[in-house]
N, CA, C and O of each residue as an XYZ file, in Angstrom:
608
protein
N      13.860     25.346     10.063
C      15.204     25.223      9.250
C      14.578     24.416      7.899
O      13.740     23.516      7.954
N      15.140     24.916      6.787
C      15.080     24.217      5.688
C      16.045     23.358      5.220
O      17.208     23.562      5.567
N      15.682     22.084      4.220
C      16.527     21.544      3.810
C      16.153     21.549      2.228
O      15.071     21.638      1.649
N      17.437     21.423      1.784
C      17.449     21.610     -0.066
C      17.094     20.030     -0.534
O      17.629     19.232      0.235
N      16.381     19.437     -1.524
C      16.615     18.374     -1.628
C      16.174     18.146     -3.468
O      15.487     18.966     -4.076
N      16.715     16.941     -4.065
C      16.163     16.887     -5.392
C      14.736     15.873     -4.776
O      14.981     14.926     -4.029
N      13.320     16.186     -5.169
C      12.942     15.389     -4.912
C      11.930     15.029     -6.225
O      11.195     15.878     -6.731
N      12.001     13.901     -6.597
C      11.370     13.255     -7.939
C      11.962     14.096     -8.955
O      11.359     14.421     -9.978
N      13.202     14.467     -8.661
C      13.905     14.917    -10.226
C      13.870     16.637    -10.163
O      14.602     17.273    -10.921
N      13.017     17.287     -9.257
C      12.873     18.405     -9.063
C      13.438     19.058     -7.915
O      13.016     18.515     -6.895
N      14.215     19.996     -7.676
C      14.702     20.845     -6.718
C      13.778     21.353     -5.946
O      12.903     21.996     -6.527
N      13.682     21.214     -4.308
C      12.721     21.463     -3.426
C      13.693     22.179     -2.597
O      14.915     22.047     -2.526
N      12.807     23.046     -1.924
C      13.158     23.487     -0.610
C      12.040     23.252      0.452
O      10.914     23.740      0.538
N      12.656     22.415      1.178
C      11.364     21.896      2.162
C      11.396     22.127      3.796
O      12.406     21.761      4.397
N      10.630     22.549      4.308
C      10.571     23.234      5.959
C      10.779     22.050      6.505
O      10.248     21.132      5.881
N      11.527     21.668      7.713
C      12.075     21.038      8.845
C      12.128     21.071     10.303
O      13.193     21.358     10.851
N      11.224     20.840     10.893
C      11.457     21.620     11.923
C      12.464     20.474     12.965
O      12.315     19.252     12.949
N      13.144     20.973     13.541
C      14.530     19.869     14.609
C      13.431     18.801     15.130
O      12.356     18.849     15.728
N      14.279     17.809     14.581
C      13.608     16.589     15.175
C      12.826     16.051     14.182
O      12.712     14.830     14.297
N      12.264     16.518     13.277
C      11.107     16.216     12.643
C      11.644     15.424     11.790
O      12.722     15.709     11.268
N      10.758     13.928     11.416
C      10.963     12.827     10.568
C      10.601     13.698      9.198
O       9.874     14.654      8.928
N      11.658     12.699      8.382
C      11.419     12.905      6.703
C      10.077     12.255      6.713
O       9.362     13.225      6.460
N       9.346     11.320      6.833
C       7.973     11.182      6.775
C       7.081     12.301      7.083
O       6.028     12.446      6.461
N       7.474     13.157      8.079
C       6.576     13.893      8.080
C       6.430     15.236      7.052
O       5.381     15.751      6.665
N       7.783     15.622      6.745
C       8.228     16.330      5.412
C       7.689     16.280      4.219
O       7.318     17.257      3.569
N       7.625     15.038      3.864
C       7.298     14.369      2.945
C       6.029     14.653      2.630
O       5.639     15.335      1.682
N       5.130     13.884      3.795
C       3.287     14.055      3.799
C       3.405     15.270      3.773
O       3.028     15.459      2.616
N       3.693     16.473      4.246
C       3.311     17.823      3.975
C       3.479     18.456      2.709
O       2.900     19.449      2.268
N       4.517     17.605      2.092
C       4.959     18.673      0.951
C       3.977     17.472     -0.112
O       4.361     17.194     -1.248
N       2.878     16.956      0.415
C       1.620     16.579     -0.079
C       1.807     15.278     -1.574
O       1.271     15.116     -2.671
N       3.225     14.386     -0.504
C       3.890     13.386     -0.915
C       2.828     11.932     -0.482
O       3.492     11.233      0.284
N       1.307     11.240     -0.758
C       0.864     10.555      0.125
C       1.399      9.417      0.152
O       0.936      8.754      1.080
N       2.510      8.635     -0.706
C       2.757      7.328     -0.964
C       3.645      7.232      0.096
O       4.009      6.102      0.420
N       4.176      8.449      0.861
C       5.028      7.425      2.098
C       4.052      7.596      3.099
O       3.576      8.710      3.314
N       3.725      6.638      3.705
C       2.756      6.338      5.053
C       3.089      5.702      6.541
O       3.820      4.734      6.750
N       2.428      6.423      7.452
C       3.004      6.209      8.459
C       2.267      4.625      8.598
O       1.104      4.780      8.224
N       2.381      3.886      8.796
C       2.191      2.508      9.736
C       2.778      2.045     10.816
O       2.047      1.945     11.802
N       4.286      1.617     10.968
C       4.517      1.244     12.360
C       5.302      1.904     13.215
O       5.528      1.624     14.392
N       5.751      2.883     12.510
C       6.411      4.181     13.025
C       8.122      4.037     13.645
O       8.838      4.829     14.257
N       8.376      2.335     13.043
C       9.666      1.804     14.180
C      10.584      1.202     12.805
O      11.589      0.530     13.042
N      10.316      1.388     11.857
C      11.203      1.175     10.452
C      11.231     -0.310      9.873
O      12.001     -0.770      9.030
N      10.058     -1.018     10.634
C      10.323     -2.402     10.040
C       9.065     -3.016      8.987
O       9.040     -4.149      8.505
N       8.138     -2.021      8.805
C       6.939     -2.152      7.695
C       6.992     -1.972      6.302
O       6.317     -2.553      5.453
N       7.853     -1.117      6.147
C       7.946     -0.502      4.844
C       7.238      0.482      4.343
O       7.675      1.192      3.438
N       5.959      0.647      4.923
C       4.709      1.933      4.003
C       5.378      3.239      4.014
O       5.017      4.204      3.341
N       6.757      3.198      5.126
C       7.241      4.401      4.227
C       8.131      4.894      3.856
O       8.571      6.031      4.024
N       8.656      3.602      3.012
C       9.865      3.937      2.003
C       9.429      4.687      1.217
O       8.317      4.795      0.700
N      11.081      5.660      1.049
C      11.352      5.930     -0.392
C      12.616      5.838     -0.699
O      13.396      5.391      0.142
N      13.115      6.284     -2.101
C      14.568      5.923     -2.130
C      15.274      7.497     -2.156
O      14.957      8.502     -2.792
N      16.587      7.187     -0.981
C      17.149      8.186     -0.901
C      18.855      7.979     -1.306
O      19.734      7.244     -0.854
N      18.825      8.891     -2.256
C      19.853      8.584     -3.269
C      20.145      7.269     -3.751
O      21.190      6.632     -3.623
N      18.927      6.904     -4.404
C      19.076      5.807     -4.711
C      18.674      4.029     -3.780
O      18.470      2.896     -4.216
N      18.721      4.607     -2.424
C      18.934      3.722     -1.569
C      17.094      3.567     -0.874
O      16.301      4.508     -0.831
N      16.876      2.479     -0.520
C      15.264      2.226      0.116
C      15.759      2.598      2.004
O      16.620      1.981      2.631
N      15.011      3.611      2.463
C      15.198      4.154      3.578
C      13.369      4.198      4.235
O      12.341      4.577      3.675
N      13.600      3.649      5.583
C      12.348      4.303      6.152
C      12.191      5.479      6.327
O      13.009      5.884      7.153
N      11.238      6.611      5.792
C      11.229      7.667      6.273
C      10.781      8.430      7.974
O      10.930      9.563      8.431
N      10.178      7.125      8.540
C       9.652      7.367      9.970
C      10.798      7.339     10.269
O      10.906      8.534     10.545
N      11.880      6.888     10.465
C      13.436      6.624     11.520
C      14.677      7.834     10.748
O      15.868      7.810     11.055
N      14.144      8.718      9.839
C      15.261      9.060      9.347
C      14.867     10.611      9.355
O      13.936     11.044      8.677
N      15.875     11.621     10.409
C      15.537     12.518     10.446
C      15.695     13.802      9.325
O      16.791     14.164      8.898
N      14.468     14.382      8.955
C      14.709     15.305      7.774
C      15.706     15.624      7.449
O      16.120     15.281      6.342
N      16.607     16.556      8.465
C      17.822     17.171      8.378
C      18.768     16.625      7.814
O      19.636     17.340      7.312
N      18.869     15.099      7.736
C      19.871     14.019      7.168
C      19.542     14.132      5.873
O      20.531     14.107      5.141
N      18.458     14.253      5.292
C      18.540     14.149      3.899
C      18.616     15.881      2.961
O      17.875     16.173      2.022
N      19.335     16.483      3.351
C      19.309     17.675      2.865
C      20.579     17.431      2.037
O      21.567     16.846      2.481
N      20.475     17.907      0.853
C      21.142     17.492     -0.483
C      21.037     16.467     -0.801
O      21.866     16.097     -1.632
N      20.241     15.695     -0.448
C      20.346     14.380     -1.351
C      18.993     14.445     -2.139
O      18.131     15.317     -2.032
N      18.983     13.291     -2.991
C      18.007     13.052     -4.095
C      16.912     11.537     -3.406
O      17.147     10.396     -3.008
N      15.292     12.692     -3.653
C      14.718     11.344     -2.529
C      13.513     11.263     -3.923
O      13.036     12.216     -4.540
N      13.282      9.933     -4.102
C      11.949      9.242     -5.053
C      11.327      8.698     -4.761
O      11.584      7.503     -4.616
N      10.285      9.132     -4.524
C       8.942      8.454     -4.227
C       7.411      7.518     -5.260
O       8.084      6.754     -5.952
N       6.522      7.351     -5.493
C       6.333      6.510     -6.176
C       5.582      7.377     -7.001
O       5.232      6.958     -8.104
N       5.122      9.101     -6.459
C       4.724     10.038     -7.093
C       5.385     10.638     -8.192
O       4.828     11.341     -9.035
N       6.913     10.264     -8.153
C       7.827     10.496     -9.170
C       8.024      9.768    -10.541
O       8.525     10.296    -11.534
N       7.566      8.491    -10.461
C       7.234      7.502    -11.714
C       6.316      7.917    -12.336
O       5.253      8.510    -12.154
N       7.039      7.409    -13.296
C       5.987      7.526    -14.809
C       6.403      5.986    -16.091
O       7.503      5.471    -16.292
N       5.428      5.733    -16.548
C       5.789      4.242    -16.919
C       7.090      3.480    -16.381
O       8.090      3.207    -17.047
N       6.866      3.205    -15.070
C       7.783      2.334    -14.420
C       7.231      0.441    -14.760
O       6.214     -0.226    -14.571
N       8.460      0.242    -15.279
C       7.940     -1.177    -15.333
C       7.558     -2.184    -14.162
O       6.680     -3.047    -14.150
N       8.512     -1.807    -13.143
C       7.774     -2.789    -11.717
C       6.522     -1.979    -11.810
O       5.575     -2.710    -12.099
N       6.245     -0.953    -11.692
C       4.293      0.027    -11.286
C       3.801     -0.898    -12.465
O       2.835     -1.583    -12.130
N       4.189     -1.069    -13.646
C       3.098     -1.509    -14.557
C       2.551     -3.312    -14.093
O       1.431     -3.822    -14.050
N       4.139     -3.949    -13.767
C       3.920     -5.106    -13.563
C       2.984     -5.548    -12.492
O       2.128     -6.428    -12.590
N       3.302     -4.719    -11.323
C       2.195     -4.648    -10.248
C       0.483     -4.827    -10.360
O      -0.339     -5.552     -9.800
N       0.412     -3.564    -11.585
C      -0.849     -3.667    -12.132
C      -1.569     -4.285    -13.023
O      -2.781     -4.480    -13.124
N      -0.258     -4.698    -13.942
C      -0.790     -6.255    -14.687
C      -1.190     -7.578    -14.101
O      -2.113     -8.311    -14.453
N      -0.357     -7.733    -13.183
C      -0.716     -9.249    -11.980
C      -1.415     -8.708    -10.936
O      -1.505     -9.617    -10.110
N      -2.061     -7.547    -10.439
C      -3.140     -7.593     -9.507
C      -2.217     -7.672     -8.217
O      -2.665     -8.060     -7.138
N      -0.991     -7.307     -8.386
C       0.075     -7.785     -6.801
C      -0.104     -6.256     -5.785
O       0.841     -5.625     -5.312
N      -1.479     -5.937     -5.644
C      -1.810     -5.687     -4.637
C      -3.402     -5.811     -3.806
O      -4.291     -6.434     -4.387
N      -3.615     -5.336     -2.766
C      -5.167     -5.406     -2.460
C      -5.453     -4.216     -2.254
O      -5.950     -3.398     -3.028
N      -4.917     -4.033     -0.453
C      -5.598     -2.446     -0.342
C      -4.904     -1.444     -0.844
O      -5.504     -0.420     -1.170
N      -3.349     -1.559     -1.017
C      -2.642     -0.997     -2.102
C      -1.720     -0.316     -0.884
O      -0.655      0.161     -1.276
N      -2.066     -0.191      0.866
C      -1.424      0.184      1.711
C       0.263      0.374      1.474
O       0.931      1.398      1.618
N       0.772     -1.213      0.993
C       2.129     -1.602      1.299
C       2.511     -1.324     -0.381
O       3.717     -1.166     -0.570
N       1.909     -1.269     -1.229
C       2.251     -1.038     -2.627
C       3.534      0.058     -2.857
O       4.569     -0.071     -3.511
N       3.113      0.993     -2.182
C       4.415      2.391     -3.113
C       6.120      2.173     -2.310
O       7.059      2.858     -2.716
N       6.240      1.522     -1.583
C       6.703      0.750     -1.079
C       7.336     -0.133     -1.385
O       8.547      0.076     -1.464
N       6.872     -1.373     -1.665
C       7.123     -2.383     -2.170
C       7.580     -2.193     -3.583
O       8.550     -2.795     -4.043
N       6.725     -1.189     -4.378
C       7.444     -1.021     -5.629
C       8.574     -0.538     -5.876
O       9.218     -0.911     -6.856
N       9.122      0.599     -4.823
C      10.097      1.289     -4.706
C      11.775      0.059     -4.324
O      12.898      0.144     -4.823
N      11.234     -0.953     -3.277
C      12.225     -1.738     -2.767
C      12.414     -2.321     -4.401
O      13.413     -2.324     -5.120
N      10.946     -2.829     -4.663
C      11.979     -3.705     -5.935
C      12.460     -3.095     -7.181
O      12.895     -3.779     -8.108
N      12.370     -1.532     -7.220
C      13.300     -1.003     -8.159
C      14.598     -0.965     -7.425
O      15.338     -1.788     -7.963
N      15.134     -0.434     -6.537
C      16.262     -1.134     -5.980
C      17.020     -2.159     -6.595
O      18.038     -2.053     -7.278
N      16.145     -3.548     -6.131
C      16.534     -4.670     -6.124
C      17.033     -4.883     -7.587
O      18.140     -5.315     -7.908
N      15.807     -4.425     -8.586
C      16.123     -5.096    -10.127
C      17.450     -3.540    -10.552
O      17.787     -3.739    -11.719
N      17.906     -2.737    -10.218
C      18.751     -1.835    -10.566
C      20.237     -2.429    -10.086
O      21.328     -2.257    -10.631
N      19.967     -3.055     -9.091
C      20.853     -3.836     -8.359
C      21.018     -5.180     -9.063
O      22.227     -5.397     -9.137
N      20.360     -6.116     -9.579
C      20.432     -7.249     -9.986
C      19.273     -7.634    -10.675
O      18.301     -8.226    -10.205
N      19.493     -7.161    -12.106
C      18.262     -7.491    -13.034
C      17.540     -8.376    -13.229
O      16.352     -8.209    -13.505
N      18.170     -9.643    -13.116
C      17.812    -11.321    -12.753
C      17.956    -12.088    -11.157
O      18.685    -12.930    -10.632
N      16.716    -11.180    -10.748
C      17.137    -11.751     -9.168
C      16.017    -13.410     -9.677
O      15.221    -13.757    -10.548
N      16.739    -13.996     -8.336
C      15.737    -15.378     -8.434
C      14.849    -15.304     -7.602
O      15.018    -14.299     -6.912
N      13.599    -16.116     -7.193
C      12.365    -15.861     -6.307
C      13.334    -15.745     -5.098
O      13.441    -14.621     -4.608
N      13.945    -16.605     -4.637
C      14.820    -16.469     -3.502
C      15.355    -14.902     -2.790
O      15.078    -14.500     -1.660
N      16.064    -14.307     -3.675
C      16.228    -13.059     -3.853
C      15.225    -11.840     -3.379
O      15.304    -10.915     -2.570
N      14.309    -12.294     -4.246
C      12.994    -11.144     -4.547
C      12.148    -11.138     -2.872
O      11.822    -10.172     -2.182
N      11.936    -13.053     -2.540
C      11.662    -12.374     -1.160
C      12.400    -12.007     -0.336
O      12.030    -11.119      0.432
N      13.666    -12.566     -0.229
C      14.776    -11.489      0.598
C      14.548     -9.863      0.793
O      14.130     -9.145      1.702
N      15.004     -9.686     -0.434
C      14.885     -8.330     -0.626
C      13.987     -7.504     -0.312
O      14.263     -6.308     -0.225
N      12.351     -8.119     -0.008
C      11.441     -7.086      0.492
C      10.810     -7.720      1.168
O       9.581     -7.644      1.181
N      11.659     -8.705      2.086
C      11.406     -8.852      3.324
C      11.296     -7.783      4.540
O      10.948     -8.164      5.658
N      11.546     -6.701      4.324
C      11.431     -5.501      4.843
C      10.118     -4.437      4.507
O      10.122     -3.206      4.515
N       9.110     -5.294      4.240
C       8.112     -4.795      3.378
C       7.015     -5.980      4.076
O       7.279     -7.158      3.837
N       5.856     -5.682      4.887
C       4.966     -6.099      5.114
C       3.709     -5.838      4.310
O       3.348     -4.741      3.882
N       3.094     -7.000      4.166
C       1.567     -7.128      2.913
C       1.068     -7.890      4.382
O       1.638     -8.753      5.050
N      -0.307     -7.156      4.591
C      -1.249     -7.297      5.937
C      -2.603     -7.912      4.783
O      -3.760     -8.114      5.154
N      -2.227     -8.063      3.750
C      -3.367     -8.883      2.603
C      -3.033     -9.867      2.347
O      -3.811    -10.754      1.995
N      -1.558    -10.037      2.463
C      -1.278    -11.483      2.217
C      -0.645    -11.970      1.041
O      -0.224    -13.107      0.831
N      -0.621    -10.608      0.029
C      -0.349    -11.032     -1.692
C       0.912    -11.172     -1.812
O       1.391    -10.684     -2.836
N       1.679    -11.729     -1.031
C       3.227    -12.046     -0.894
C       3.369    -13.042     -2.527
O       4.512    -12.971     -2.979
N       2.392    -13.902     -3.395
C       2.958    -14.421     -4.314
C       3.073    -13.511     -5.429
O       4.072    -13.204     -6.079
N       1.711    -13.083     -5.552
C       1.508    -11.750     -6.207
C       2.267    -10.772     -6.714
O       2.255    -10.283     -7.843
N       3.339    -10.378     -5.199
C       4.208     -9.737     -5.753
C       5.177     -9.951     -6.173
O       5.685     -9.298     -7.084
N       5.845    -11.232     -5.440
C       7.042    -11.840     -6.154
C       6.939    -12.037     -7.995
O       7.812    -12.137     -8.857
N       5.547    -12.030     -8.043
C       5.660    -12.946     -9.717
C       5.835    -11.433    -10.260
O       6.407    -11.177    -11.319
N       5.168    -10.286     -9.243
C       5.596     -9.348    -10.234
C       6.807     -8.456    -10.517
O       7.195     -7.716    -11.421
N       7.238     -8.896     -9.258
C       8.919     -8.448     -9.469
C       9.764     -8.866    -10.552
O      10.557     -8.163    -11.177
N       9.442    -10.409    -10.748
C       9.770    -11.483    -11.853
C       9.336    -10.971    -13.311
O       9.995    -10.664    -14.304
N       8.305    -10.995    -13.107
C       7.392    -10.045    -14.642
C       8.106     -9.089    -15.059
O       8.449     -9.101    -16.241
N       8.610     -7.757    -13.988
C       9.063     -6.764    -14.457
C      10.438     -6.936    -14.700
O      11.070     -6.149    -15.406
N      11.075     -8.189    -14.006
C      12.714     -8.143    -14.662
C      12.664     -8.486    -15.694
O      13.272     -7.910    -16.596
N      11.794     -9.711    -15.905
C      11.577    -10.555    -17.363
C      11.118     -9.113    -18.406
O      11.216     -9.461    -19.583
N      10.900     -8.414    -18.348
C       9.971     -7.245    -19.210
C      11.208     -6.008    -19.716
O      11.544     -5.248    -20.624
N      11.524     -6.482    -18.414
C      12.699     -5.391    -18.537
C      13.906     -5.385    -19.678
O      14.247     -4.498    -20.461
N      14.506     -6.956    -19.424
C      15.604     -7.792    -19.749
C      15.472     -7.798    -21.374
O      16.304     -7.656    -22.270
N      13.781     -8.072    -21.363
C      13.342     -7.989    -22.740
C      13.695     -6.897    -23.516
O      14.420     -6.957    -24.510
N      13.116     -5.772    -23.004
C      13.408     -4.506    -23.641
C      14.455     -3.768    -24.187
O      14.506     -2.887    -25.045
N      15.394     -4.412    -23.390
C      17.205     -4.288    -23.621
C      17.497     -4.858    -24.319
O      18.381     -4.393    -25.039
N      17.024     -6.155    -24.603
C      18.215     -7.105    -25.682
C      17.467     -6.873    -26.940
O      17.885     -7.335    -28.002
């Protein structure tokens, strides 16, 4: 079967076998920021934004994404959250970083001035095995401040 999606702003037709997860389809399409780690939707490494909402691609049947807009880190350009992660060194190995960035972007779209507690709560489905949580939380707060300063 073929699914039609808007992938990082571009219309795409992607081959998807029956019962195949979106993670596998995206990786086959060359998008390596969606990563397999736990395979049960609890770590956040495979996160993408589907119609603006964070989803675990390891749990989502590809056919359910037909007609959706999918955003991955590969589609970002000059993104304030991505810049903040870079500026504050909010990563170590980088395996969790794409999912963290996309989840943080979703948070800031919903709540432009989140508290540290809200940032922590929103990111609780994304695991960082390196323990960079304080820097990650600081980067999200920094991105919020920077974005708010740019818009005022």
